[in-house]
GROMACS .gro file of C-alpha atoms in nm:
model
  407
    1SER     CA    1  -5.165   8.235   1.118
    2THR     CA    2  -4.915   7.881   1.081
    3VAL     CA    3  -5.081   7.532   1.039
    4ALA     CA    4  -5.125   7.308   1.341
    5GLN     CA    5  -4.835   7.062   1.405
    6ASP     CA    6  -4.875   6.751   1.275
    7ILE     CA    7  -4.652   6.432   1.443
    8SER     CA    8  -4.886   6.133   1.382
    9PRO     CA    9  -4.760   5.987   1.070
   10GLU     CA   10  -4.926   5.743   0.840
   11ALA     CA   11  -4.932   5.374   0.918
   12ILE     CA   12  -4.634   5.186   0.749
   13THR     CA   13  -4.606   4.796   0.667
   14PHE     CA   14  -4.303   4.589   0.680
   15ASN     CA   15  -4.339   4.268   0.459
   16ALA     CA   16  -4.280   3.920   0.655
   17LEU     CA   17  -4.012   3.642   0.554
   18SER     CA   18  -4.059   3.322   0.621
   19ASP     CA   19  -3.867   3.010   0.537
   20GLN     CA   20  -3.549   3.187   0.596
   21ALA     CA   21  -3.200   3.060   0.703
   22LEU     CA   22  -3.057   3.047   1.021
   23ASN     CA   23  -2.861   3.328   1.129
   24ALA     CA   24  -2.892   3.527   0.811
   25THR     CA   25  -2.899   3.876   0.791
   26LEU     CA   26  -3.205   3.997   0.620
   27SER     CA   27  -3.316   4.339   0.495
   28SER     CA   28  -3.706   4.480   0.488
   29ASN     CA   29  -3.867   4.648   0.234
   30THR     CA   30  -3.851   5.024   0.219
   31VAL     CA   31  -4.106   5.257   0.354
   32THR     CA   32  -4.160   5.612   0.298
   33VAL     CA   33  -4.239   5.842   0.615
   34SER     CA   34  -4.563   6.066   0.545
   35GLY     CA   35  -4.851   6.232   0.698
   36ILE     CA   36  -4.659   6.469   0.958
   37ASN     CA   37  -4.532   6.818   0.920
   38ASP     CA   38  -4.263   6.784   1.170
   39ALA     CA   39  -3.970   6.576   1.279
   40ILE     CA   40  -4.069   6.269   1.474
   41ALA     CA   41  -3.868   6.025   1.692
   42ILE     CA   42  -3.758   5.741   1.550
   43SER     CA   43  -3.637   5.428   1.758
   44ILE     CA   44  -3.596   5.036   1.722
   45THR     CA   45  -3.589   4.693   1.902
   46GLY     CA   46  -3.429   4.388   1.757
   47GLY     CA   47  -3.255   4.527   1.455
   48GLU     CA   48  -3.149   4.845   1.310
   49TYR     CA   49  -3.275   5.082   1.069
   50SER     CA   50  -3.124   5.301   0.759
   51ILE     CA   51  -3.264   5.657   0.668
   52ASP     CA   52  -3.201   5.735   0.284
   53GLY     CA   53  -2.938   5.479   0.231
   54SER     CA   54  -2.722   5.579   0.535
   55ASP     CA   55  -2.542   5.326   0.770
   56TYR     CA   56  -2.790   5.079   0.941
   57THR     CA   57  -2.799   5.183   1.361
   58ALA     CA   58  -2.986   5.113   1.677
   59GLU     CA   59  -2.986   5.448   1.824
   60ALA     CA   60  -3.272   5.674   1.854
   61GLY     CA   61  -3.324   5.955   1.658
   62THR     CA   62  -3.555   6.183   1.426
   63VAL     CA   63  -3.722   6.155   1.110
   64THR     CA   64  -3.928   6.401   0.859
   65GLU     CA   65  -4.181   6.370   0.612
   66GLY     CA   66  -4.051   6.170   0.294
   67GLN     CA   67  -3.757   6.024   0.430
   68GLU     CA   68  -3.713   5.634   0.361
   69ILE     CA   69  -3.661   5.370   0.624
   70THR     CA   70  -3.513   5.036   0.564
   71LEU     CA   71  -3.472   4.776   0.822
   72GLN     CA   72  -3.204   4.522   0.915
   73THR     CA   73  -3.217   4.221   1.140
   74THR     CA   74  -3.038   3.874   1.187
   75SER     CA   75  -3.272   3.517   1.190
   76ALA     CA   76  -3.277   3.339   1.470
   77ALA     CA   77  -3.021   3.048   1.537
   78THR     CA   78  -3.317   2.767   1.566
   79PHE     CA   79  -3.533   2.622   1.319
   80SER     CA   80  -3.918   2.759   1.287
   81THR     CA   81  -3.846   3.053   1.487
   82THR     CA   82  -3.978   3.406   1.441
   83GLN     CA   83  -3.763   3.739   1.501
   84ASN     CA   84  -3.917   4.048   1.552
   85THR     CA   85  -3.776   4.386   1.488
   86VAL     CA   86  -4.027   4.680   1.597
   87LEU     CA   87  -4.002   5.023   1.465
   88SER     CA   88  -4.139   5.302   1.624
   89LEU     CA   89  -4.238   5.614   1.420
   90GLY     CA   90  -4.369   5.897   1.706
   91ASP     CA   91  -4.679   5.742   1.797
   92VAL     CA   92  -4.663   5.461   1.517
   93GLN     CA   93  -4.509   5.130   1.552
   94ALA     CA   94  -4.452   4.855   1.285
   95THR     CA   95  -4.281   4.479   1.301
   96PHE     CA   96  -4.082   4.334   1.029
   97ALA     CA   97  -4.119   3.945   1.144
   98VAL     CA   98  -3.874   3.697   1.019
   99THR     CA   99  -3.939   3.351   1.058
  100THR     CA  100  -3.634   3.057   1.004
  101LEU     CA  101  -3.712   2.758   0.792
  102ALA     CA  102  -3.850   2.428   0.933
  103GLN     CA  103  -3.556   2.176   1.016
  104ASP     CA  104  -3.542   1.905   0.747
  105ILE     CA  105  -3.327   1.582   0.853
  106THR     CA  106  -3.497   1.379   0.577
  107PRO     CA  107  -3.300   1.308   0.244
  108ASP     CA  108  -3.343   1.265  -0.082
  109ALA     CA  109  -3.379   0.908  -0.174
  110PHE     CA  110  -3.035   0.714  -0.218
  111SER     CA  111  -2.911   0.397  -0.332
  112PHE     CA  112  -2.602   0.202  -0.397
  113THR     CA  113  -2.481  -0.067  -0.651
  114ASP     CA  114  -2.516  -0.421  -0.518
  115ALA     CA  115  -2.190  -0.616  -0.545
  116THR     CA  116  -2.196  -1.000  -0.740
  117GLY     CA  117  -1.975  -1.250  -0.800
  118ALA     CA  118  -1.785  -1.147  -0.466
  119THR     CA  119  -1.511  -1.391  -0.282
  120PRO     CA  120  -1.659  -1.558  -0.012
  121ASP     CA  121  -1.600  -1.416   0.345
  122VAL     CA  122  -1.412  -1.074   0.268
  123TRP     CA  123  -1.482  -0.700   0.302
  124VAL     CA  124  -1.661  -0.565   0.027
  125ALA     CA  125  -1.705  -0.127   0.004
  126SER     CA  126  -1.976  -0.023  -0.209
  127ASN     CA  127  -1.975   0.267  -0.444
  128THR     CA  128  -1.975   0.619  -0.313
  129ILE     CA  129  -2.298   0.852  -0.309
  130THR     CA  130  -2.368   1.240  -0.196
  131ILE     CA  131  -2.615   1.292   0.067
  132THR     CA  132  -2.889   1.583  -0.055
  133GLY     CA  133  -3.208   1.754   0.068
  134ILE     CA  134  -3.140   1.840   0.458
  135ASN     CA  135  -3.040   2.146   0.634
  136ASP     CA  136  -2.912   2.004   0.946
  137ALA     CA  137  -2.732   1.711   1.068
  138ALA     CA  138  -2.938   1.368   1.034
  139PRO     CA  139  -2.881   1.078   1.223
  140VAL     CA  140  -2.705   0.790   1.072
  141THR     CA  141  -2.747   0.414   1.150
  142ILE     CA  142  -2.617   0.090   1.003
  143VAL     CA  143  -2.709  -0.294   1.008
  144GLY     CA  144  -2.512  -0.552   0.907
  145GLY     CA  145  -2.176  -0.353   0.797
  146ASP     CA  146  -1.983  -0.018   0.874
  147TYR     CA  147  -1.993   0.331   0.679
  148SER     CA  148  -1.722   0.599   0.614
  149ILE     CA  149  -1.867   0.962   0.565
  150ASP     CA  150  -1.605   1.192   0.339
  151GLY     CA  151  -1.336   0.901   0.348
  152ALA     CA  152  -1.349   0.897   0.721
  153THR     CA  153  -1.240   0.564   0.922
  154SER     CA  154  -1.539   0.322   0.885
  155THR     CA  155  -1.762   0.272   1.183
  156PRO     CA  156  -2.051   0.071   1.293
  157ALA     CA  157  -2.160   0.319   1.540
  158ALA     CA  158  -2.478   0.575   1.510
  159GLY     CA  159  -2.347   0.899   1.373
  160GLU     CA  160  -2.445   1.233   1.183
  161ILE     CA  161  -2.410   1.382   0.816
  162LEU     CA  162  -2.440   1.706   0.680
  163ASN     CA  163  -2.628   1.804   0.347
  164GLY     CA  164  -2.388   1.737   0.058
  165GLN     CA  165  -2.133   1.510   0.257
  166THR     CA  166  -2.035   1.152   0.085
  167VAL     CA  167  -2.098   0.825   0.226
  168ARG     CA  168  -1.987   0.459   0.184
  169VAL     CA  169  -2.084   0.157   0.311
  170THR     CA  170  -1.891  -0.197   0.365
  171GLY     CA  171  -2.002  -0.524   0.431
  172LYS     CA  172  -1.881  -0.897   0.461
  173SER     CA  173  -1.945  -1.138   0.188
  174SER     CA  174  -2.092  -1.469   0.304
  175ALA     CA  175  -1.862  -1.754   0.353
  176ALA     CA  176  -2.078  -1.988   0.127
  177PRO     CA  177  -2.081  -1.955  -0.281
  178SER     CA  178  -2.429  -1.811  -0.434
  179THR     CA  179  -2.530  -1.648  -0.145
  180ALA     CA  180  -2.619  -1.293  -0.044
  181SER     CA  181  -2.573  -1.067   0.243
  182THR     CA  182  -2.711  -0.733   0.291
  183VAL     CA  183  -2.597  -0.403   0.440
  184THR     CA  184  -2.869  -0.128   0.544
  185LEU     CA  185  -2.800   0.219   0.581
  186THR     CA  186  -3.067   0.456   0.724
  187ILE     CA  187  -3.048   0.882   0.716
  188GLY     CA  188  -3.329   1.068   0.859
  189GLY     CA  189  -3.554   0.779   0.795
  190VAL     CA  190  -3.467   0.680   0.470
  191SER     CA  191  -3.308   0.343   0.405
  192ALA     CA  192  -3.083   0.184   0.142
  193GLU     CA  193  -2.964  -0.149   0.088
  194PHE     CA  194  -2.634  -0.271   0.006
  195ALA     CA  195  -2.635  -0.638  -0.135
  196ILE     CA  196  -2.343  -0.844  -0.157
  197THR     CA  197  -2.340  -1.191  -0.346
  198THR     CA  198  -2.055  -1.420  -0.362
  199LEU     CA  199  -1.972  -1.643  -0.661
  200ASP     CA  200  -2.123  -1.941  -0.765
  201ASP     CA  201  -1.903  -2.211  -0.663
  202VAL     CA  202  -1.809  -2.427  -0.972
  203THR     CA  203  -1.509  -2.590  -0.837
  204ALA     CA  204  -1.496  -2.940  -0.753
  205PRO     CA  205  -1.328  -3.054  -0.378
  206THR     CA  206  -1.040  -3.232  -0.350
  207ALA     CA  207  -0.931  -3.524  -0.145
  208ALA     CA  208  -0.619  -3.728  -0.048
  209ILE     CA  209  -0.562  -4.103   0.057
  210VAL     CA  210  -0.332  -4.070   0.348
  211PHE     CA  211  -0.350  -4.435   0.469
  212PRO     CA  212  -0.242  -4.685   0.310
  213PRO     CA  213   0.042  -4.605   0.082
  214PRO     CA  214  -0.044  -4.566  -0.287
  215VAL     CA  215   0.096  -4.939  -0.339
  216SER     CA  216   0.084  -5.187  -0.082
  217TRP     CA  217   0.006  -5.524   0.052
  218ALA     CA  218  -0.266  -5.640   0.318
  219THR     CA  219  -0.294  -5.994   0.458
  220THR     CA  220  -0.620  -5.851   0.623
  221GLU     CA  221  -0.965  -5.912   0.447
  222SER     CA  222  -1.064  -5.554   0.523
  223LEU     CA  223  -0.873  -5.221   0.540
  224THR     CA  224  -0.935  -4.891   0.725
  225ILE     CA  225  -0.846  -4.627   0.463
  226ARG     CA  226  -0.832  -4.273   0.615
  227GLY     CA  227  -0.789  -3.947   0.399
  228THR     CA  228  -0.835  -3.578   0.381
  229ALA     CA  229  -1.069  -3.355   0.208
  230GLU     CA  230  -1.068  -2.995   0.118
  231ASP     CA  231  -1.302  -2.714  -0.072
  232ASP     CA  232  -1.241  -2.335  -0.085
  233TYR     CA  233  -1.626  -2.247  -0.068
  234SER     CA  234  -1.878  -2.547  -0.021
  235ASP     CA  235  -1.934  -2.768   0.250
  236ILE     CA  236  -1.817  -3.132   0.157
  237GLU     CA  237  -2.187  -3.341   0.087
  238SER     CA  238  -2.051  -3.694   0.046
  239ILE     CA  239  -1.724  -3.912  -0.006
  240THR     CA  240  -1.788  -4.229  -0.194
  241LEU     CA  241  -1.519  -4.510  -0.215
  242PHE     CA  242  -1.487  -4.770  -0.517
  243VAL     CA  243  -1.345  -5.117  -0.536
  244ASN     CA  244  -1.247  -5.194  -0.840
  245GLY     CA  245  -1.498  -4.997  -0.997
  246VAL     CA  246  -1.750  -5.098  -0.770
  247GLU     CA  247  -1.934  -4.893  -0.538
  248SER     CA  248  -1.867  -4.991  -0.161
  249THR     CA  249  -2.145  -5.004   0.094
  250ALA     CA  250  -1.872  -4.909   0.388
  251GLU     CA  251  -1.992  -4.611   0.571
  252VAL     CA  252  -1.739  -4.284   0.524
  253THR     CA  253  -1.725  -4.111   0.839
  254ILE     CA  254  -1.607  -3.719   0.775
  255ASP     CA  255  -1.494  -3.479   1.078
  256PRO     CA  256  -1.670  -3.142   0.994
  257ASP     CA  257  -1.414  -2.946   1.164
  258THR     CA  258  -1.075  -3.094   0.998
  259LEU     CA  259  -1.257  -3.269   0.686
  260LYS     CA  260  -1.072  -3.578   0.809
  261TRP     CA  261  -1.241  -3.922   0.694
  262ARG     CA  262  -1.201  -4.264   0.742
  263SER     CA  263  -1.382  -4.561   0.642
  264ASN     CA  264  -1.319  -4.923   0.701
  265ILE     CA  265  -1.363  -5.142   0.328
  266ALA     CA  266  -1.344  -5.484   0.268
  267LEU     CA  267  -1.071  -5.609   0.015
  268GLU     CA  268  -1.096  -5.871  -0.265
  269VAL     CA  269  -0.855  -6.167  -0.313
  270GLY     CA  270  -0.589  -6.003  -0.534
  271ASP     CA  271  -0.555  -5.692  -0.667
  272ASN     CA  272  -0.769  -5.395  -0.526
  273THR     CA  273  -0.775  -5.061  -0.685
  274ILE     CA  274  -0.935  -4.850  -0.416
  275SER     CA  275  -1.068  -4.469  -0.578
  276VAL     CA  276  -1.230  -4.194  -0.405
  277ASN     CA  277  -1.514  -4.001  -0.546
  278ILE     CA  278  -1.605  -3.671  -0.331
  279GLU     CA  279  -1.915  -3.411  -0.419
  280ASP     CA  280  -1.971  -3.071  -0.258
  281SER     CA  281  -2.295  -2.870  -0.100
  282SER     CA  282  -2.303  -2.659  -0.472
  283GLY     CA  283  -2.284  -3.007  -0.670
  284ASN     CA  284  -1.953  -2.999  -0.782
  285ALA     CA  285  -1.795  -3.368  -0.768
  286ASP     CA  286  -1.480  -3.509  -0.877
  287THR     CA  287  -1.520  -3.858  -0.959
  288ASP     CA  288  -1.197  -3.997  -0.924
  289VAL     CA  289  -0.999  -3.743  -0.725
  290ALA     CA  290  -0.766  -4.012  -0.570
  291SER     CA  291  -0.683  -4.398  -0.581
  292VAL     CA  292  -0.459  -4.649  -0.434
  293PHE     CA  293  -0.330  -4.964  -0.486
  294VAL     CA  294  -0.399  -5.282  -0.269
  295LYS     CA  295  -0.262  -5.655  -0.288
  296GLN     CA  296  -0.478  -5.858  -0.077
  297ASN     CA  297  -0.287  -6.207  -0.003
  298SER     CA  298  -0.326  -6.380   0.307
  299THR     CA  299  -0.074  -6.633   0.269
  300VAL     CA  300   0.211  -6.386   0.187
  301THR     CA  301   0.570  -6.607   0.117
  302HIS     CA  302   0.926  -6.459   0.064
  303ALA     CA  303   0.914  -6.575  -0.280
  304ASP     CA  304   0.663  -6.331  -0.365
  305SER     CA  305   0.772  -6.011  -0.533
  306PHE     CA  306   0.581  -5.699  -0.448
  307PRO     CA  307   0.506  -5.432  -0.570
  308HIS     CA  308   0.834  -5.354  -0.764
  309PHE     CA  309   1.012  -5.615  -0.925
  310GLY     CA  310   1.332  -5.409  -1.001
  311ALA     CA  311   1.473  -5.403  -0.651
  312LYS     CA  312   1.431  -5.743  -0.486
  313ILE     CA  313   1.472  -5.703  -0.060
  314ASN     CA  314   1.666  -5.992   0.031
  315GLY     CA  315   1.760  -5.893   0.400
  316ALA     CA  316   1.614  -5.589   0.545
  317LEU     CA  317   1.751  -5.618   0.915
  318SER     CA  318   1.723  -5.219   0.971
  319GLY     CA  319   1.574  -4.952   0.837
  320PHE     CA  320   1.428  -4.550   0.927
  321ILE     CA  321   1.248  -4.260   0.749
  322TYR     CA  322   1.450  -4.060   0.548
  323PRO     CA  323   1.393  -3.728   0.745
  324ASP     CA  324   1.303  -3.512   0.433
  325GLU     CA  325   1.042  -3.237   0.413
  326SER     CA  326   0.791  -3.496   0.285
  327LEU     CA  327   0.904  -3.806   0.487
  328ASN     CA  328   0.806  -4.007   0.217
  329THR     CA  329   1.140  -4.232   0.174
  330LEU     CA  330   1.187  -4.545   0.368
  331VAL     CA  331   1.548  -4.651   0.353
  332LEU     CA  332   1.605  -5.042   0.399
  333SER     CA  333   1.942  -5.221   0.457
  334ASN     CA  334   1.981  -5.503   0.189
  335TYR     CA  335   2.239  -5.709   0.080
  336ALA     CA  336   2.311  -5.856  -0.286
  337ASP     CA  337   2.374  -6.218  -0.342
  338ALA     CA  338   2.617  -6.274  -0.666
  339GLY     CA  339   2.446  -6.234  -0.966
  340ASP     CA  340   2.189  -6.016  -0.832
  341ASN     CA  341   2.121  -5.727  -1.084
  342GLY     CA  342   2.492  -5.787  -1.200
  343VAL     CA  343   2.617  -5.688  -0.855
  344GLU     CA  344   2.879  -5.919  -0.667
  345PHE     CA  345   2.859  -5.980  -0.286
  346GLY     CA  346   2.808  -5.626  -0.139
  347ALA     CA  347   2.619  -5.445   0.068
  348LYS     CA  348   2.334  -5.193  -0.039
  349VAL     CA  349   2.031  -4.986   0.105
  350ILE     CA  350   1.666  -4.999  -0.034
  351LEU     CA  351   1.528  -4.677  -0.118
  352VAL     CA  352   1.107  -4.720  -0.108
  353ASP     CA  353   0.947  -4.430  -0.244
  354LEU     CA  354   0.617  -4.414   0.012
  355THR     CA  355   0.396  -4.211  -0.254
  356THR     CA  356   0.448  -4.450  -0.545
  357GLY     CA  357   0.574  -4.765  -0.402
  358VAL     CA  358   0.883  -4.768  -0.654
  359ARG     CA  359   1.227  -4.894  -0.500
  360THR     CA  360   1.535  -4.811  -0.630
  361GLU     CA  361   1.883  -4.959  -0.479
  362GLN     CA  362   2.195  -4.763  -0.376
  363ALA     CA  363   2.530  -4.939  -0.339
  364ILE     CA  364   2.774  -4.865  -0.031
  365THR     CA  365   3.156  -4.827  -0.148
  366GLY     CA  366   3.431  -4.824   0.011
  367MET     CA  367   3.328  -5.119   0.301
  368THR     CA  368   3.527  -5.442   0.350
  369GLU     CA  369   3.424  -5.679   0.045
  370ASP     CA  370   3.263  -5.957   0.247
  371HIS     CA  371   3.042  -5.707   0.490
  372ILE     CA  372   2.726  -5.766   0.318
  373TYR     CA  373   2.510  -5.759   0.620
  374ILE     CA  374   2.394  -5.418   0.759
  375TYR     CA  375   2.252  -5.473   1.093
  376ASN     CA  376   2.191  -5.135   1.211
  377MET     CA  377   2.160  -4.805   1.060
  378VAL     CA  378   2.148  -4.449   1.222
  379TRP     CA  379   2.088  -4.140   1.041
  380ASP     CA  380   2.280  -3.825   1.203
  381ALA     CA  381   2.139  -3.534   1.082
  382PRO     CA  382   2.395  -3.260   1.207
  383SER     CA  383   2.648  -3.443   1.009
  384GLN     CA  384   2.428  -3.540   0.733
  385GLN     CA  385   2.617  -3.900   0.787
  386LEU     CA  386   2.460  -4.262   0.783
  387TYR     CA  387   2.639  -4.476   1.043
  388VAL     CA  388   2.633  -4.844   0.943
  389VAL     CA  389   2.695  -5.128   1.138
  390ALA     CA  390   2.804  -5.418   0.923
  391ALA     CA  391   2.939  -5.800   0.917
  392SER     CA  392   3.032  -6.058   0.675
  393ARG     CA  393   2.851  -6.412   0.658
  394SER     CA  394   3.041  -6.577   0.870
  395SER     CA  395   3.220  -6.317   1.163
  396ASP     CA  396   3.085  -6.236   1.442
  397ILE     CA  397   3.303  -5.878   1.497
  398PRO     CA  398   3.133  -5.627   1.292
  399ALA     CA  399   3.239  -5.272   1.198
  400LEU     CA  400   3.137  -4.926   1.221
  401TYR     CA  401   3.112  -4.732   0.893
  402THR     CA  402   2.997  -4.374   0.860
  403VAL     CA  403   2.849  -4.283   0.501
  404ASP     CA  404   2.854  -3.985   0.267
  405ILE     CA  405   2.494  -4.058   0.146
  406SER     CA  406   2.591  -3.733  -0.116
  407ASP     CA  407   2.784  -4.002  -0.311
   0.00000   0.00000   0.00000
């Protein structure tokens, strides 16, 4: 008699796989069918099988003793998820379990190179770093600046970054010297700071005296002096005035918005050299940044000559500020007595440089010889002409002249 039919195979086992990538195609270990003496049915759910190296299929079929079987499946699309593929051989079943890896959005530690010696109040970019150690999009936030991923436009808004992408941060330096500002970037709970330290301020502030002019005469015992100050990086700490080298006790008032300053100081009789000392909050100082000369005399007479002896003012009946870009030239009408500086009777103008106090003379030629009195002058900018009304010492009938100032 023949042997009895045996279609109950020996148990088979497929090794479980863990920490697998998402959506990955994976194969099992190979098992051998044994314990049967006739063909048995084979079917599968959740994957495919291959018999003796043939193409993978999910269709039901049959196997016989000694044939080899390998399974194939696709891992889950989510983290920490188990995908089960169940193979049925006759009345025996075996499961091929594939589990995906856990989500990791905590990157490896990263850092930025701090910036030093930065110009105050400017945007400064960090070095570029590469993010590693994550397997999913990690959240990105920033405090104190902007960030850029893979060279994209910088943004302060929250976002996401993937493994292998690069990131760079930018922050604005402090408006003050020797001061640090910090940008903090956080990715998946890991943070790094980018510190920006401004340069040390070693430059002294500057100041200018707006009034009085560099050389002037005062008949009052005190004088209101006005000026401006400037410092690129630090605040103005103090402005001190000196009169003839002695510190004035007068208070100096500074407008913090415009840095204009003023003070009312007492004058000494005679010559007064007023100088300005200035210091900023970084300790930089200029001990003689600006100065002016003021002669104080309450009994001025016409016989006094001041401050420039080379061009005496005899009769300034008219005058105007020449409208050039600097507006620092005063034009006064004048006349010359016989013998003054070798000039016979004639009309002239005195040019007073309000920056230096220096006077120069300019003779007006082509006028009637005895028209030495200039009663009025008007400057006409469009024609670049000076209109002069002049007359003689004895005549009551004036004449109108146009003067070409180029010659």
